[in-house]
Coordinates of C-alpha atoms in Angstrom, one line a residue:
M72 CA 64.6 -12.2 -47.4
L73 CA 64.3 -11.0 -43.9
V74 CA 61.2 -8.9 -45.1
L75 CA 59.7 -12.1 -46.8
A76 CA 60.4 -14.2 -43.6
V77 CA 58.5 -11.8 -41.6
F78 CA 55.7 -11.3 -44.1
F79 CA 55.2 -15.0 -44.4
A80 CA 55.3 -15.5 -40.5
V81 CA 52.6 -12.7 -39.8
L82 CA 50.5 -14.4 -42.5
G83 CA 50.9 -17.6 -40.7
A84 CA 50.1 -16.4 -37.4
A85 CA 47.1 -14.7 -39.0
S86 CA 46.0 -17.9 -40.7
N87 CA 46.2 -20.4 -37.7
A88 CA 44.2 -17.8 -35.8
A89 CA 41.6 -17.5 -38.3
G90 CA 41.5 -21.4 -38.6
T91 CA 40.9 -21.7 -35.0
A92 CA 38.3 -19.1 -34.7
F93 CA 36.4 -20.7 -37.8
Q94 CA 36.6 -24.0 -36.4
R95 CA 35.3 -22.7 -32.9
K96 CA 32.5 -21.0 -34.6
A97 CA 31.6 -24.4 -36.3
A98 CA 32.0 -26.3 -33.1
S99 CA 29.5 -24.1 -31.3
E100 CA 26.7 -24.5 -34.0
V101 CA 26.8 -28.5 -33.8
A102 CA 25.3 -30.6 -30.9
T103 CA 27.7 -31.8 -28.2
G104 CA 29.3 -35.1 -28.9
G105 CA 32.4 -36.5 -30.3
G106 CA 34.2 -39.2 -32.6
W107 CA 33.2 -39.6 -36.3
R108 CA 29.8 -38.3 -36.0
L109 CA 31.0 -35.0 -34.8
L110 CA 33.4 -34.7 -37.8
R111 CA 30.5 -35.8 -40.0
Q112 CA 28.6 -32.9 -38.9
L113 CA 31.5 -30.6 -38.9
A114 CA 32.5 -31.6 -42.4
R115 CA 29.2 -30.3 -43.9
K116 CA 29.8 -26.9 -42.6
P117 CA 31.6 -24.2 -45.1
V118 CA 32.9 -22.3 -42.0
W119 CA 34.7 -25.4 -40.6
L120 CA 36.5 -26.2 -43.9
L121 CA 37.5 -22.5 -44.0
G122 CA 39.0 -23.1 -40.4
I123 CA 40.9 -26.4 -41.8
A124 CA 42.3 -24.3 -45.0
G125 CA 43.4 -21.6 -42.2
V126 CA 45.4 -24.1 -40.3
V127 CA 47.0 -25.7 -43.6
G128 CA 47.7 -22.3 -44.9
A129 CA 49.6 -21.6 -41.4
A130 CA 51.9 -24.4 -42.0
L131 CA 52.7 -23.4 -45.5
F132 CA 53.3 -19.9 -44.7
Q133 CA 55.5 -21.2 -41.7
A134 CA 57.4 -23.2 -44.0
L135 CA 58.1 -20.2 -46.4
A136 CA 59.0 -18.0 -43.5
L137 CA 61.4 -20.4 -42.3
V138 CA 63.2 -21.0 -45.6
N139 CA 63.6 -17.2 -46.3
G140 CA 64.5 -16.2 -42.6
P141 CA 66.3 -17.4 -39.3
L142 CA 64.4 -19.4 -36.9
A143 CA 65.3 -16.9 -34.1
L144 CA 63.1 -14.2 -36.4
V145 CA 60.3 -16.3 -37.6
Q146 CA 59.0 -18.3 -34.6
P147 CA 58.9 -15.3 -32.1
V148 CA 56.4 -13.8 -34.7
F149 CA 54.0 -16.4 -34.1
V150 CA 53.3 -14.6 -30.7
L151 CA 50.8 -12.4 -32.7
E152 CA 48.7 -15.5 -33.3
L153 CA 46.9 -14.8 -29.7
P154 CA 46.1 -11.3 -30.5
F155 CA 44.8 -12.3 -34.1
A156 CA 42.9 -15.1 -32.6
L157 CA 41.1 -12.5 -30.2
L158 CA 40.6 -9.8 -33.1
I159 CA 38.9 -12.6 -35.2
G160 CA 37.4 -14.7 -32.8
V161 CA 35.4 -12.0 -30.9
P162 CA 33.2 -10.7 -33.5
L163 CA 32.9 -14.0 -35.2
L164 CA 31.4 -15.5 -32.0
H165 CA 29.4 -12.4 -31.2
R166 CA 31.5 -11.2 -28.4
R167 CA 33.3 -7.9 -27.4
L168 CA 36.9 -7.0 -26.7
P169 CA 37.0 -4.8 -23.6
R170 CA 39.2 -1.8 -23.4
E171 CA 41.7 -3.8 -21.4
G172 CA 42.0 -6.2 -24.0
W173 CA 43.2 -3.6 -26.7
W174 CA 45.6 -2.2 -24.3
A175 CA 47.1 -5.9 -24.2
V176 CA 47.1 -6.5 -27.6
A177 CA 49.0 -3.5 -28.3
A178 CA 51.5 -4.4 -25.5
V179 CA 52.2 -7.7 -27.1
V180 CA 52.4 -6.1 -30.6
V181 CA 55.0 -3.5 -28.9
G182 CA 56.8 -5.7 -27.1
L183 CA 57.6 -8.2 -29.9
V184 CA 58.8 -5.3 -32.1
A185 CA 61.2 -4.3 -29.3
V186 CA 62.5 -7.7 -28.8
L187 CA 63.1 -8.5 -32.5
G188 CA 64.4 -5.0 -33.1
A189 CA 66.8 -5.2 -30.4
A190 CA 67.9 -8.7 -31.1
A191 CA 68.2 -8.5 -34.8
P192 CA 68.5 -12.1 -35.4
A193 CA 70.6 -13.1 -38.6
G194 CA 71.4 -16.4 -40.1
A195 CA 70.9 -18.0 -43.4
R196 CA 71.7 -21.7 -42.7
T197 CA 69.3 -24.5 -42.9
D198 CA 71.6 -27.6 -42.2
A199 CA 73.4 -28.5 -39.2
P200 CA 75.7 -31.5 -38.3
M201 CA 74.5 -34.3 -35.8
T202 CA 76.8 -33.0 -33.6
R203 CA 74.5 -30.2 -32.7
W204 CA 71.2 -32.1 -33.4
I205 CA 72.0 -34.8 -30.7
P206 CA 72.5 -32.5 -27.5
V207 CA 69.4 -30.2 -28.7
L208 CA 67.3 -33.4 -29.0
V209 CA 68.4 -34.8 -25.7
G210 CA 67.9 -31.4 -24.0
C211 CA 64.6 -30.6 -25.5
L212 CA 63.1 -34.1 -25.0
G213 CA 64.6 -34.0 -21.7
A214 CA 63.1 -30.9 -20.7
I215 CA 59.6 -31.9 -22.0
A216 CA 59.9 -35.2 -20.0
L217 CA 61.0 -33.4 -16.8
A218 CA 58.0 -30.9 -17.1
V219 CA 55.2 -33.6 -17.7
V220 CA 56.9 -35.5 -14.8
A221 CA 56.6 -32.4 -12.6
S222 CA 53.2 -31.7 -13.9
R223 CA 52.1 -35.2 -12.4
V224 CA 53.9 -34.8 -9.1
N225 CA 52.6 -31.5 -8.2
R226 CA 48.7 -31.3 -8.6
S227 CA 48.3 -27.7 -8.4
P228 CA 46.0 -26.7 -11.5
L229 CA 48.2 -23.4 -11.7
F230 CA 51.6 -25.5 -11.7
R231 CA 50.4 -28.1 -13.9
A232 CA 49.2 -25.6 -16.7
A233 CA 52.3 -23.8 -16.4
A234 CA 54.5 -27.0 -16.7
L235 CA 52.5 -28.5 -19.6
G236 CA 52.5 -25.0 -21.3
S237 CA 56.3 -25.0 -20.9
A238 CA 56.6 -28.5 -22.3
A239 CA 54.4 -27.5 -25.3
A240 CA 56.4 -24.5 -25.9
V241 CA 59.8 -26.4 -26.2
G242 CA 57.9 -29.1 -28.5
N243 CA 56.6 -26.3 -30.7
A244 CA 60.3 -24.7 -30.7
L245 CA 62.1 -28.0 -31.6
T246 CA 59.2 -28.6 -34.2
A247 CA 60.1 -25.4 -36.0
A248 CA 63.8 -26.3 -35.9
L249 CA 63.4 -29.5 -37.5
L250 CA 60.6 -27.9 -40.0
K251 CA 63.1 -25.4 -41.1
S252 CA 65.9 -28.1 -41.7
A253 CA 63.4 -30.2 -43.7
T254 CA 62.1 -27.3 -45.7
G255 CA 65.8 -26.2 -46.5
T256 CA 66.4 -29.6 -47.8
L257 CA 63.3 -29.5 -50.0
A258 CA 64.6 -26.1 -51.4
D259 CA 68.0 -27.2 -52.0
D260 CA 67.7 -30.9 -53.1
G261 CA 64.2 -31.4 -54.1
L262 CA 61.4 -33.8 -52.9
T263 CA 63.2 -36.9 -52.9
A264 CA 65.8 -35.7 -50.4
F265 CA 63.0 -34.1 -48.4
L266 CA 61.4 -37.7 -47.9
M267 CA 64.6 -39.1 -47.1
T268 CA 65.9 -36.8 -44.4
W269 CA 65.0 -37.8 -40.8
Q270 CA 63.9 -34.0 -39.9
T271 CA 60.9 -34.5 -42.0
Y272 CA 59.5 -37.1 -39.9
G273 CA 60.8 -36.0 -36.9
F274 CA 58.8 -32.5 -37.1
A275 CA 55.7 -34.5 -37.7
V276 CA 56.1 -36.6 -34.6
T277 CA 56.9 -33.4 -32.3
G278 CA 54.5 -31.5 -33.7
V279 CA 51.5 -34.0 -32.9
A280 CA 53.3 -34.4 -29.5
A281 CA 53.3 -30.4 -29.0
V282 CA 49.7 -30.4 -29.9
L283 CA 48.8 -33.0 -27.2
L284 CA 50.6 -31.2 -24.5
L285 CA 49.0 -28.0 -25.5
E286 CA 45.6 -29.6 -25.1
N287 CA 46.6 -31.3 -21.9
A288 CA 47.9 -27.6 -20.4
L289 CA 44.3 -26.5 -21.3
Q290 CA 42.6 -29.0 -19.4
A291 CA 45.1 -29.0 -16.4
G292 CA 44.5 -25.5 -15.3
P293 CA 43.9 -21.7 -15.9
L294 CA 44.9 -20.2 -19.2
A295 CA 46.4 -17.5 -17.3
A296 CA 49.3 -19.8 -16.4
S297 CA 49.7 -22.0 -19.6
Q298 CA 49.4 -19.3 -22.2
P299 CA 52.4 -17.0 -20.9
A300 CA 54.7 -20.1 -20.6
L301 CA 53.8 -21.3 -24.0
T302 CA 54.0 -17.8 -25.7
I303 CA 57.1 -16.6 -23.9
G304 CA 58.7 -20.2 -23.7
D305 CA 58.2 -20.8 -27.5
A306 CA 60.0 -17.6 -28.4
A307 CA 62.9 -17.9 -26.0
V308 CA 63.6 -21.7 -26.9
S309 CA 63.4 -20.8 -30.7
L310 CA 65.7 -18.0 -30.2
L311 CA 68.2 -20.4 -28.3
L312 CA 67.8 -23.2 -30.8
G313 CA 68.5 -20.8 -33.7
V314 CA 71.8 -19.7 -32.3
V315 CA 72.8 -23.2 -31.2
V316 CA 71.8 -25.2 -34.2
F317 CA 71.8 -22.9 -37.0
E318 CA 74.7 -20.7 -36.0
E319 CA 72.1 -17.5 -36.1
S320 CA 73.0 -14.4 -34.4
V321 CA 71.3 -12.0 -32.0
R322 CA 72.8 -8.9 -30.6
G323 CA 74.1 -8.9 -26.9
G324 CA 75.5 -6.3 -24.7
W325 CA 73.3 -3.4 -23.9
W326 CA 70.8 -4.6 -26.4
V327 CA 69.8 -7.4 -23.9
V328 CA 68.0 -4.6 -21.8
P329 CA 65.4 -3.8 -24.5
E330 CA 65.0 -7.2 -25.5
L331 CA 64.0 -8.0 -21.8
A332 CA 61.8 -5.3 -21.6
G333 CA 60.2 -6.3 -24.7
A334 CA 59.8 -9.8 -23.4
A335 CA 58.2 -8.7 -20.2
L336 CA 55.9 -6.5 -22.2
I337 CA 54.6 -9.5 -24.4
A338 CA 54.5 -11.4 -21.1
W339 CA 52.1 -8.7 -19.2
G340 CA 50.1 -8.4 -22.8
V341 CA 49.4 -12.2 -22.8
R342 CA 48.5 -12.6 -19.2
E343 CA 46.1 -9.4 -19.4
L344 CA 44.4 -10.9 -22.4
T345 CA 43.7 -14.1 -20.4
R346 CA 42.2 -12.1 -17.6
A347 CA 40.4 -9.4 -19.6
V348 CA 38.5 -11.4 -22.3
P349 CA 35.8 -13.9 -21.0
H350 CA 35.9 -17.2 -22.2
L351 CA 39.3 -17.0 -23.8
R352 CA 39.8 -20.7 -24.2
D353 CA 36.9 -20.9 -26.3
L354 CA 38.2 -18.5 -28.9
T355 CA 41.9 -19.7 -28.8
G356 CA 42.1 -23.2 -27.4

């Protein structure tokens, strides 16, 4: 089951990265503009339709991953979306990944393996009582609200991008937790129960909110501030939610040392990717 969870999570990260890259490719080939006219132009392009298929596929793969494995294992694997987006998007948009970029990609992959290997997340629950959900919802939504308020009080582009990136990270992690619960209901009790549970509508709302927060983070300031906050924040909050909501377990004690080392390596790799690759936002945002 854990192997399947990792397999589907990797496919989800790759699929979402491909979807983003193909949509960027299609957008680069149409005249500037917006609204329905732009959408109609994009819809005529097979490469854009491939992009949409990639995004839809990513959602399905994520759901399959969460059904087969713990949240604390699945969600951190989506860190790989950034390297995948570069490896797919750079040649697709006729650009080149410099040597520093390859080192950064390697750092992200090695760091992720170190974190997950040391933490060894485990757990099989997909349901949780409201006594666990209520404090989690209050804490996550409160953290998002505080980050948004802070981004409005402090006008520094660096701070605003980091704050909104952190808010998007919490939103992504909460969305994944709600999705895990909803898909567990679907697998155990069928479609009717899936449509009746509040988590189904909860992950739809928080998912849209997370996307909006990410877009605002990208517009607020440099990617070097928002992307590390988003990447590390999503993985860290997902680990926490897996433990608190679904009673998943991660190794502690001296294992914390390689876990922190792996997290630092991921953070360094992500930050270097934002510096090493020109126009990174065009490839991944």
